[in-house]
Short mmCIF file of C-alpha atoms and ligand atoms in Angstrom, two decimals:
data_model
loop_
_atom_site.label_atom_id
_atom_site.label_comp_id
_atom_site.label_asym_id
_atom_site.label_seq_id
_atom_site.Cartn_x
_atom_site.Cartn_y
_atom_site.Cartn_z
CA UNK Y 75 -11.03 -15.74 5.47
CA UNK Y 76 -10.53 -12.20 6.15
CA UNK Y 77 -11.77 -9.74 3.20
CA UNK Y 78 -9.27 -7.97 1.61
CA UNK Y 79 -9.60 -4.97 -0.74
CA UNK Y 80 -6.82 -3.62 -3.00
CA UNK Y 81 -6.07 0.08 -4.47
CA UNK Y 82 -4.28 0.84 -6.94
CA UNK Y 83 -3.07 3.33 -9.51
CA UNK Y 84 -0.66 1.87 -11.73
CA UNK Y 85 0.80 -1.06 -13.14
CA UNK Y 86 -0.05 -3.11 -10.68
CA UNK Y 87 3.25 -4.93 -9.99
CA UNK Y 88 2.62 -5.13 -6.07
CA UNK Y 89 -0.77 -6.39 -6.64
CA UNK Y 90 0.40 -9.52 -8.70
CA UNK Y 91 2.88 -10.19 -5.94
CA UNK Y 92 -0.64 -10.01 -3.68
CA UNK Y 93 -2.63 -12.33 -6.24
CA UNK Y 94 0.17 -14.69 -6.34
CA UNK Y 95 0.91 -15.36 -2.06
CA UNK Y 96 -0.93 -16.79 0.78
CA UNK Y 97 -2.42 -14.14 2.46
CA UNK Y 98 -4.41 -16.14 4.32
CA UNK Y 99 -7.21 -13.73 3.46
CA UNK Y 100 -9.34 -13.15 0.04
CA UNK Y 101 -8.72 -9.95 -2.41
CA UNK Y 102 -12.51 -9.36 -2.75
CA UNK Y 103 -12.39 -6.14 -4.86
CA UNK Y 104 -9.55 -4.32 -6.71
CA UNK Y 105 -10.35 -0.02 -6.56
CA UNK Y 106 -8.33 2.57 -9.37
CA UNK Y 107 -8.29 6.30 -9.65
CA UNK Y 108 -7.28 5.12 -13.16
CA UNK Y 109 -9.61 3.78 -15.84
CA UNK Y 110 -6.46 2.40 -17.78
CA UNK Y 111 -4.45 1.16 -14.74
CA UNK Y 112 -3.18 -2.08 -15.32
CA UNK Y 113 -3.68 -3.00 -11.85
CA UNK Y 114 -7.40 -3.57 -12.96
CA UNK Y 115 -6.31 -5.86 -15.92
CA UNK Y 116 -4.11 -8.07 -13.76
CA UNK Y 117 -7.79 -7.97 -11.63
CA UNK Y 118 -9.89 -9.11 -14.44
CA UNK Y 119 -7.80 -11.69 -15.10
CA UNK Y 120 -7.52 -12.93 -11.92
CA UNK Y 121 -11.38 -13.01 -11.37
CA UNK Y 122 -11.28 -10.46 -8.81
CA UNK Y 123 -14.40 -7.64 -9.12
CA UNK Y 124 -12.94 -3.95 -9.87
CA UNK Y 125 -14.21 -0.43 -9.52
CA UNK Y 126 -13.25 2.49 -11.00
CA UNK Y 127 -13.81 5.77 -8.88
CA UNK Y 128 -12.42 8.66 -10.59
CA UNK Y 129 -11.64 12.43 -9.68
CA UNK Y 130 -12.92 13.47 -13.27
CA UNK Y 131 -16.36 11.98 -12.87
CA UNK Y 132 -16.78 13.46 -9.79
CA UNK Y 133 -17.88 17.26 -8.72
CA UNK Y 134 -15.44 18.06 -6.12
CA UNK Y 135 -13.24 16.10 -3.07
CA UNK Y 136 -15.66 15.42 -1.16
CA UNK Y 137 -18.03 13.64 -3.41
CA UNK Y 138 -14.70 11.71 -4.64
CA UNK Y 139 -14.28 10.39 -0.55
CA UNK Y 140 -17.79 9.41 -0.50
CA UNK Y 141 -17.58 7.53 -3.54
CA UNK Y 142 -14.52 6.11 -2.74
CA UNK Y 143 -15.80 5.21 0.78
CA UNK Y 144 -19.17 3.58 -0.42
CA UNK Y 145 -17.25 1.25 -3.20
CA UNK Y 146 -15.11 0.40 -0.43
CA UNK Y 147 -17.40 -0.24 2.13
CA UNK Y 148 -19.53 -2.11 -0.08
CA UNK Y 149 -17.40 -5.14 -0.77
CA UNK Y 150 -17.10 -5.08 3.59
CA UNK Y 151 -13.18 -5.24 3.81
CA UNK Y 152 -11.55 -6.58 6.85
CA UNK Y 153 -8.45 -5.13 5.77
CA UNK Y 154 -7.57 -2.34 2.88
CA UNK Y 155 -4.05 -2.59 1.09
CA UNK Y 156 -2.71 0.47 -1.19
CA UNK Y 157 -0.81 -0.92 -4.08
CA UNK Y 158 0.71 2.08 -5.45
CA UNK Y 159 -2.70 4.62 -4.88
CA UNK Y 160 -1.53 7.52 -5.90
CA UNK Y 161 -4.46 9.68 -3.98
CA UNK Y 162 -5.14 10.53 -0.53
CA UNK Y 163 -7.14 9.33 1.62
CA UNK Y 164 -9.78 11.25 3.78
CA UNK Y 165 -9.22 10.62 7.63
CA UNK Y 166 -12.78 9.35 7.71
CA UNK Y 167 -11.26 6.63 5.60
CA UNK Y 168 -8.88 5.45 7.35
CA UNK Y 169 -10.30 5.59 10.97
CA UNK Y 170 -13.10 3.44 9.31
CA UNK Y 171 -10.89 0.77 7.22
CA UNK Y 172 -7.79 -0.57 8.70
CA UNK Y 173 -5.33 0.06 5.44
CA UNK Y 174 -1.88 -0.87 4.66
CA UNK Y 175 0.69 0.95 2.23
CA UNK Y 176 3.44 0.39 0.86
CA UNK Y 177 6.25 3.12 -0.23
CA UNK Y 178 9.27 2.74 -1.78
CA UNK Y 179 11.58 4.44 1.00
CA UNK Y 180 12.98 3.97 4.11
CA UNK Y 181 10.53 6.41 6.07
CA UNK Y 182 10.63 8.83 7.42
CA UNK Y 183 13.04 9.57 4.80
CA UNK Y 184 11.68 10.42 1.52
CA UNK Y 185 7.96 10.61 1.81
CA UNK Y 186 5.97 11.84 -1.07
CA UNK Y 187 5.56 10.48 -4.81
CA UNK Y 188 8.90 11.12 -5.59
CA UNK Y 189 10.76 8.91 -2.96
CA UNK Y 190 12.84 7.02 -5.43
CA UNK Y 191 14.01 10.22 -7.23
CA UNK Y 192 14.59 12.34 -4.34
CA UNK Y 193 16.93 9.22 -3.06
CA UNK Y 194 18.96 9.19 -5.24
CA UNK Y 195 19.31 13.13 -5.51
CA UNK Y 196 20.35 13.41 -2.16
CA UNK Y 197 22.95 10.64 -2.79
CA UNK Y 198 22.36 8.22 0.28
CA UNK Y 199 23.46 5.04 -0.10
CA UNK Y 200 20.82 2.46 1.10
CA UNK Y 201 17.53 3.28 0.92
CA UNK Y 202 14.42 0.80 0.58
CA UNK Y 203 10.78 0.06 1.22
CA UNK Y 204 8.49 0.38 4.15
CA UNK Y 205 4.97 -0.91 5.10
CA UNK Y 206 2.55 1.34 7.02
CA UNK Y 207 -0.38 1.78 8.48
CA UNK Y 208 -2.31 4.70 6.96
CA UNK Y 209 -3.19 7.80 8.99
CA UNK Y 210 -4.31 10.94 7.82
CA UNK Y 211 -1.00 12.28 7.32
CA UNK Y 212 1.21 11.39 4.00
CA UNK Y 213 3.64 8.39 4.20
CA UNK Y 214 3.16 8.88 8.47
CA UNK Y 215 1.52 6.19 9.80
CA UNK Y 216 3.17 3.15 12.10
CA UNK Y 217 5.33 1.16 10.59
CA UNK Y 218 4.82 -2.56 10.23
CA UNK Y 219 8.26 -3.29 8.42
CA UNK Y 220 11.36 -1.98 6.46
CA UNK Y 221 13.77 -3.73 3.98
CA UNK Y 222 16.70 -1.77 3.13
CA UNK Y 223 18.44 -1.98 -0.80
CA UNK Y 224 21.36 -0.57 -1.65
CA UNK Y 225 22.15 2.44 -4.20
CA UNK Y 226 24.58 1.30 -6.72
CA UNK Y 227 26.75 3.66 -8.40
CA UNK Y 228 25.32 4.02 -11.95
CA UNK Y 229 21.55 3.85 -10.73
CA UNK Y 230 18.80 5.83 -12.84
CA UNK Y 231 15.23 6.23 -10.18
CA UNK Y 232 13.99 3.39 -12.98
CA UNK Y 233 16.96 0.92 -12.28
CA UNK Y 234 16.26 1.67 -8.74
CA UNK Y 235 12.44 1.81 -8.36
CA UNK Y 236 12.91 -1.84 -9.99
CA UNK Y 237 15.25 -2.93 -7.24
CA UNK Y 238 13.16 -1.82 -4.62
CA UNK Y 239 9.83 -3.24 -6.14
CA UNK Y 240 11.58 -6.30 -6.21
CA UNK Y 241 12.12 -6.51 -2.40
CA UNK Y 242 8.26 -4.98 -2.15
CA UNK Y 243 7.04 -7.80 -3.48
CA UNK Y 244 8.16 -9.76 -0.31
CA UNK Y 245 7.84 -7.53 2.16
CA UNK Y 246 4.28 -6.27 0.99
CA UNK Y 247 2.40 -9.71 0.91
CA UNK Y 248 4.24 -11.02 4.76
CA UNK Y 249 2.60 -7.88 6.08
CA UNK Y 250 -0.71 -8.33 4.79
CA UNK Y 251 -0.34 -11.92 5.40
CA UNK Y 252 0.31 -10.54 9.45
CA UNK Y 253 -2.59 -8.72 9.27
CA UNK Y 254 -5.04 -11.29 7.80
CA UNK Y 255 -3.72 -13.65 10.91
CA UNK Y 256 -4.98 -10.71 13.47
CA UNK Y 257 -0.45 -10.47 14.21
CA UNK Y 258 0.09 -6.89 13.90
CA UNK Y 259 -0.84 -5.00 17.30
CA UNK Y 260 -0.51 -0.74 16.85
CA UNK Y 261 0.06 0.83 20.06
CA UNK Y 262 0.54 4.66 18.94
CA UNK Y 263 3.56 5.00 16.72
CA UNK Y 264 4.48 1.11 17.19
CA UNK Y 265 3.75 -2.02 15.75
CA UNK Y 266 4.07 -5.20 17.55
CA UNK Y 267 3.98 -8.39 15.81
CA UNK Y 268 2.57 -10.97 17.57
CA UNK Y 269 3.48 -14.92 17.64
CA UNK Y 270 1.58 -17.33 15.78
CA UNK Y 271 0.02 -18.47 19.26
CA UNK Y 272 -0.80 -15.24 20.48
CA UNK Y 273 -2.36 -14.23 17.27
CA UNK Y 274 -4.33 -17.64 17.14
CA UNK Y 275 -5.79 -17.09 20.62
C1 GRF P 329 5.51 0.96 -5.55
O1 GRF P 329 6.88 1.25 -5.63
C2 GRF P 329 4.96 1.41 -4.22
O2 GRF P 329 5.91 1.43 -3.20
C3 GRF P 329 4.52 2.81 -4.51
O3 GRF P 329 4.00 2.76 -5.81
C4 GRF P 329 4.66 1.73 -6.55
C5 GRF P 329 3.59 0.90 -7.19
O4 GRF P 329 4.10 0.01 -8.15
N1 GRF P 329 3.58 3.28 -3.51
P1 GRF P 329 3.16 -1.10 -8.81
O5 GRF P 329 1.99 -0.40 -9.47
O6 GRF P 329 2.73 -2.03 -7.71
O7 GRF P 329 4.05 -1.77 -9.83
#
């Protein structure tokens, strides 16, 4: 069973969806920026260890990375999944942990924390969600998959955000479930997913 280690920031909607599918892999630890996130309620509950590594108990940046990195590293991930992390990542992160994220656009459009808000202000008409590889970059690594949803007429970035989670909630869990079964092969900006058989071999 590959090890599988979750962060998150907020209400924790994606990680249900996580706790709730075959992965084919084992959410070992759950990792907030957020004492009161109810990502790490949904944890507890679950039975699943969680950290809390804040920015306010911490001096600066870079003892926030290394604290980050060490909780990470010490539950020995095979894979790393952001669940609505609302922080950064160093790049020493994320050439050390392979890490998935999910973001509720159709990138490259609409990168940033704002993605379902800035949508809608620029008045497209489908937009959607997309899982990606972390690089250093924001919202910029290779993407795994994209779902598109539409815009209806009378949307609000709530009414919206819900529509999109919805499809998340899918899309997010298949990937993951890809990566747990070694499927997902990056070869610079492209992601190939491999057959069951290949995978397997
Ligand atoms: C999701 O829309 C995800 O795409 C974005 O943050 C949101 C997290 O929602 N990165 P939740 O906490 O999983 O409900």
């Amino acid at each position: 069973m590959k090890r599988i280690v979750v962060l998150a920031s907020g209400a924790g909607s994606n990680l249900r969806a996580l706790l709730g599918a075959d992965l084919g892999g084992e959410i070992v630890l759950v990792v907030s920026d957020r004492p009161g996130a109810g990502a790490l309620a949904l944890a507890a509950a679950a039975g699943v260890a969680t950290r809390v590594v804040a920015a306010a108990d911490l001096p600066d940046r870079a003892a926030w990375d290394a604290a980050l990195t060490d909780a990470v590293a010490a539950a020995e991930p095979d894979l790393v999944v952001l669940a609505g992390f609302m922080r950064i990542l160093s790049g020493g992160f994320v050439r050390r942990f392979p890490t998935l994220n999910v973001h509720p656009s159709l990138l490259p459009a609409f990168p940033g924390a704002t993605a379902v808000a800035d949508a809608l202000a620029w008045g497209v008409k489908v937009t959607g969600c997309t899982v990606h590889f972390v690089d250093q970059l924001v919202d910029s690594g290779p993407v795994v998959a994209q779902q598109a949803v539409p815009v209806e007429p009378d949307d609000t970035p709530e009414v919206l955000h819900e529509r999109i989670k919805a499809v998340e909630h899918t899309l997010l869990p298949a990937c993951v479930a890809l990566a747990c079964a070694d499927r997902l092969a990056v070869d610079g900006r492209h992601v190939k997913v491999m057959s069951e058989c290949a995978g397997s071999a």
